[in-house]
PDB file of C-alpha atoms in Angstrom:
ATOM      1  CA  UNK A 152     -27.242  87.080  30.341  1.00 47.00           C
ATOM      2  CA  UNK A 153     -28.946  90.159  32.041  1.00 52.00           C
ATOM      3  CA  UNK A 154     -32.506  89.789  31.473  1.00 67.00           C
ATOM      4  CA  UNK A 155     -34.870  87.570  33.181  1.00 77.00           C
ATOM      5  CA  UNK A 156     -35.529  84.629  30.730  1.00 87.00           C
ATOM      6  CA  UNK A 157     -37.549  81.440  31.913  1.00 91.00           C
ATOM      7  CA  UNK A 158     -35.660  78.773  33.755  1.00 90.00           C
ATOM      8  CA  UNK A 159     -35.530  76.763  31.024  1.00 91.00           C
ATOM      9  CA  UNK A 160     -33.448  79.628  28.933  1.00 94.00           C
ATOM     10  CA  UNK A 161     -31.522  80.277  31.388  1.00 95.00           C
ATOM     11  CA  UNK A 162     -30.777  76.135  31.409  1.00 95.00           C
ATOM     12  CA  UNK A 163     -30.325  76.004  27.918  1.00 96.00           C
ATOM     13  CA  UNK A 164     -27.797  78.590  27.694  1.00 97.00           C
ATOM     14  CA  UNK A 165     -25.850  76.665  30.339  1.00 98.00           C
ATOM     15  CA  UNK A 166     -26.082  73.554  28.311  1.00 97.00           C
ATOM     16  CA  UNK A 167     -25.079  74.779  25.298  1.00 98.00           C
ATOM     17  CA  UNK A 168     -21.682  76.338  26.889  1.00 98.00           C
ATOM     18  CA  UNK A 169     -21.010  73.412  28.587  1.00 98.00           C
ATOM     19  CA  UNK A 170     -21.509  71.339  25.363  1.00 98.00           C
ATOM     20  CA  UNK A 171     -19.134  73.498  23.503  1.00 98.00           C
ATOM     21  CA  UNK A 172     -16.314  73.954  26.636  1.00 98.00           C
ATOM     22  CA  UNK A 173     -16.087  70.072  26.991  1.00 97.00           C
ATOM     23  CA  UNK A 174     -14.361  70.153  23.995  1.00 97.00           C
ATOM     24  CA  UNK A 175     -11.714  71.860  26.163  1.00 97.00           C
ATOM     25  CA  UNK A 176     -13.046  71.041  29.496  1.00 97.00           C
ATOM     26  CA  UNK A 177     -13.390  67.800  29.245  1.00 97.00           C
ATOM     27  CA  UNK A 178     -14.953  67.426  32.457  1.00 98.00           C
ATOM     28  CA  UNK A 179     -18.329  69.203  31.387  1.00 98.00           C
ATOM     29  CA  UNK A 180     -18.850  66.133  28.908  1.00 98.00           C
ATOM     30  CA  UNK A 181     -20.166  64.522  32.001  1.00 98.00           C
ATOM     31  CA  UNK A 182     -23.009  67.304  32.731  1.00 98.00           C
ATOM     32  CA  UNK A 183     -26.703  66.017  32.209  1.00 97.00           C
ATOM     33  CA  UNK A 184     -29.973  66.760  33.067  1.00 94.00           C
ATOM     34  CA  UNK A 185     -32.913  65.305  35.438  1.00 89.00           C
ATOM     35  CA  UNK A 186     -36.029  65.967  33.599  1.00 79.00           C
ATOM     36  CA  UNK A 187     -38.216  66.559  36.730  1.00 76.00           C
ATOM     37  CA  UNK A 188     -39.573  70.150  35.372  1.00 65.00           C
ATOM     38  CA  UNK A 189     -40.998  68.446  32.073  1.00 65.00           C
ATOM     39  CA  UNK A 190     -44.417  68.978  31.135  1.00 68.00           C
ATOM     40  CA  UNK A 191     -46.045  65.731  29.696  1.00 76.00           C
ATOM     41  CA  UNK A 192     -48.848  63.691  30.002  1.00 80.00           C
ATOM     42  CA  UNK A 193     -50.740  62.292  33.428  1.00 82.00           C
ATOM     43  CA  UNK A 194     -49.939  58.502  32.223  1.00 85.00           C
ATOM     44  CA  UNK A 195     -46.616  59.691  30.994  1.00 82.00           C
ATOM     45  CA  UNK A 196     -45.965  61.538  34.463  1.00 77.00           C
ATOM     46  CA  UNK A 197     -47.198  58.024  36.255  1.00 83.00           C
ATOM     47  CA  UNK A 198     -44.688  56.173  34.298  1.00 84.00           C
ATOM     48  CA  UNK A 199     -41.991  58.538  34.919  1.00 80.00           C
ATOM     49  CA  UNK A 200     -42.854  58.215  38.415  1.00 82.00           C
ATOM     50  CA  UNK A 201     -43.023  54.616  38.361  1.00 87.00           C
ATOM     51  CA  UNK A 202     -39.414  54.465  36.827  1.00 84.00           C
ATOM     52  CA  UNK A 203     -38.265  56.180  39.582  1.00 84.00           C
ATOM     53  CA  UNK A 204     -38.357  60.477  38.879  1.00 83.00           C
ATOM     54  CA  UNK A 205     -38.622  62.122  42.195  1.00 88.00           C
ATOM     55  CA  UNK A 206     -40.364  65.809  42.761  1.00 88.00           C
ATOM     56  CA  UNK A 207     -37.421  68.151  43.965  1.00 93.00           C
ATOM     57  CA  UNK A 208     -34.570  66.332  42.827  1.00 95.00           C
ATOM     58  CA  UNK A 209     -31.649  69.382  41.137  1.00 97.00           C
ATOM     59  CA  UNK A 210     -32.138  70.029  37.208  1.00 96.00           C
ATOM     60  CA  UNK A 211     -28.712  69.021  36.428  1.00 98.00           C
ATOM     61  CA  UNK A 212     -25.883  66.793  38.054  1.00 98.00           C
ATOM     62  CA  UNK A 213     -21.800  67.355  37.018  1.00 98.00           C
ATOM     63  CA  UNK A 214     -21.011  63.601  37.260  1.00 98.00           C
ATOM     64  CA  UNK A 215     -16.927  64.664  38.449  1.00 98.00           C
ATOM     65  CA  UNK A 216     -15.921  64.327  41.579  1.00 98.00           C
ATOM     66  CA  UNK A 217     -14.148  67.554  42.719  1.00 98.00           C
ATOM     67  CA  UNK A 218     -12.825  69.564  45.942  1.00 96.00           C
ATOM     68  CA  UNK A 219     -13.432  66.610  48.313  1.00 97.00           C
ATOM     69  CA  UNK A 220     -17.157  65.824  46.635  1.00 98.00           C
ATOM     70  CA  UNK A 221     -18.836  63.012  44.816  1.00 97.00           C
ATOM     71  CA  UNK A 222     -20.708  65.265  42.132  1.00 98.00           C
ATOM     72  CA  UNK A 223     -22.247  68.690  41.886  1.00 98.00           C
ATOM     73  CA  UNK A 224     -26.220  68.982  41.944  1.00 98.00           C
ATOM     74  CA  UNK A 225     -27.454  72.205  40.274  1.00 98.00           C
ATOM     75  CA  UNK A 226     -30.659  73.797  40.645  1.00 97.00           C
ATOM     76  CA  UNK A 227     -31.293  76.293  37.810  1.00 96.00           C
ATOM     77  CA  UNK A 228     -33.968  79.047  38.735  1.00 95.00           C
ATOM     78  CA  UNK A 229     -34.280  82.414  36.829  1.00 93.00           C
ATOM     79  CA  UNK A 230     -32.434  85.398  37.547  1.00 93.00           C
ATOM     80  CA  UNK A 231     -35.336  86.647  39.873  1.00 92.00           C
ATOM     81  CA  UNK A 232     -38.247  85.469  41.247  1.00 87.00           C
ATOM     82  CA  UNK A 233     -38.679  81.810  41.245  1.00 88.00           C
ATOM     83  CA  UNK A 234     -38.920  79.709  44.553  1.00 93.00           C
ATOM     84  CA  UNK A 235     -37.157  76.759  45.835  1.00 95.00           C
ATOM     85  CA  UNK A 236     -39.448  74.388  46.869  1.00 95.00           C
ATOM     86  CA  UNK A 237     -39.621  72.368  50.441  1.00 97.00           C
ATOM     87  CA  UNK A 238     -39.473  69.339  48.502  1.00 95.00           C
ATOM     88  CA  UNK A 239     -36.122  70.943  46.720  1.00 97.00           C
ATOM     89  CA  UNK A 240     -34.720  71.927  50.026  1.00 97.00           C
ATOM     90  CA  UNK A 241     -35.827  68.448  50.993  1.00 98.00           C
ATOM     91  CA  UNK A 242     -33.342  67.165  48.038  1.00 97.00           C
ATOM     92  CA  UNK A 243     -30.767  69.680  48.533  1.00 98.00           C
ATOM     93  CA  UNK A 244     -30.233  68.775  52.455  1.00 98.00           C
ATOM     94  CA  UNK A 245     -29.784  64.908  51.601  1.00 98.00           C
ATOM     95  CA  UNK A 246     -27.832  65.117  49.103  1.00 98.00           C
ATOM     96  CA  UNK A 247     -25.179  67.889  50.302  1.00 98.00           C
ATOM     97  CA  UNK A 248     -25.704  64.848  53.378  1.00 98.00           C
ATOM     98  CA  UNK A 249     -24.245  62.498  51.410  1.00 98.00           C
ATOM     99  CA  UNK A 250     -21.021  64.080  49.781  1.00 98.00           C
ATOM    100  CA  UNK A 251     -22.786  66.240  47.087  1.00 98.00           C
ATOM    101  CA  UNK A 252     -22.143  70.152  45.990  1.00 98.00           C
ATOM    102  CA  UNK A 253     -25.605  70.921  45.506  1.00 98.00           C
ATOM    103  CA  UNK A 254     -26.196  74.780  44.333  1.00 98.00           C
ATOM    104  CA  UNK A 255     -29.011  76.651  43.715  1.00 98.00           C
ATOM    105  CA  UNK A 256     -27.882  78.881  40.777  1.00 97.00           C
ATOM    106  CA  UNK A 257     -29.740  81.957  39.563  1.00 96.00           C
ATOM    107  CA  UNK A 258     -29.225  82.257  35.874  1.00 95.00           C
ATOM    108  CA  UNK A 259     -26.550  81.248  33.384  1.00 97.00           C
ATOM    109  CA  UNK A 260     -24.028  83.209  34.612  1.00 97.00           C
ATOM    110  CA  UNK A 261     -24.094  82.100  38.111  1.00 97.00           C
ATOM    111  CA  UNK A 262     -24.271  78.461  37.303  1.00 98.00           C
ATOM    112  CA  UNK A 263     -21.131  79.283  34.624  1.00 98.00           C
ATOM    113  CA  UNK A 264     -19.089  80.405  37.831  1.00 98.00           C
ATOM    114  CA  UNK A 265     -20.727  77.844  40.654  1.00 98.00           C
ATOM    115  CA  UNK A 266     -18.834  74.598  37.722  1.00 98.00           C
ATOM    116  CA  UNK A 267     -15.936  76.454  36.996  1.00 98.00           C
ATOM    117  CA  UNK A 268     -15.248  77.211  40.559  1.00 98.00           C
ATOM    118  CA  UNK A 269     -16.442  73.374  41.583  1.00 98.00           C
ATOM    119  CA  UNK A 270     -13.749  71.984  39.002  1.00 98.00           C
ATOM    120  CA  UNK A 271     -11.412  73.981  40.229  1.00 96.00           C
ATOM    121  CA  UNK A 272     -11.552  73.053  44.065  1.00 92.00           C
TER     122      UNK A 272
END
């Protein structure tokens, strides 16, 4: 992808190649998404809340332990412009504290390259 689609394109794409590679890659079965970006309610963003969603936490997590760490944390932002926020950087320091790949990947075809590299460390 060239163009500068929305985040959530961008995301999409990514899911949808992953969805179709674990069929090969089996590894990319075990790639999900954190829901932190959704857009719902104010008593539906106090429950989430209250259930335990955290501002900042990464868009998606690659539950496969690879190249010495426990998981790889991605943050999907759109080929340009979008910012990461303190509270991201905030997320990003801890967990990378703690064992994690975190990467902040701008557009589909980074974040393509960022796993395939990861699962092959």
């Amino acid at each position: 992808m060239t163009s500068n689609y929305s985040e959530h394109i961008e995301q999409r794409a990514l899911v949808a190649w992953a969805t179709i590679q674990s069929k090969t890659i089996h590894e990319l079965a075990s790639l999900f998404s954190v829901p932190n970006g959704a857009y719902v309610s104010k008593a539906q963003a106090g429950k989430l809340k209250s259930e335990g969603l955290k501002a900042g936490v990464p868009d998606l997590f690659l539950a496969i332990p690879s190249g010495g760490h426990s998981g790889m944390f991605i943050e999907m932002k759109r080929v340009t412009g979008g910012i990461v926020s303190e509270a991201q950087k905030e997320w990003h320091l801890r967990l990378s504290d703690n064992g994690y790949k975190v990467v902040v990947c701008r557009g589909f075809d980074v974040a393509k390259e960022e796993i395939i590299k990861y699962l092959k460390s």
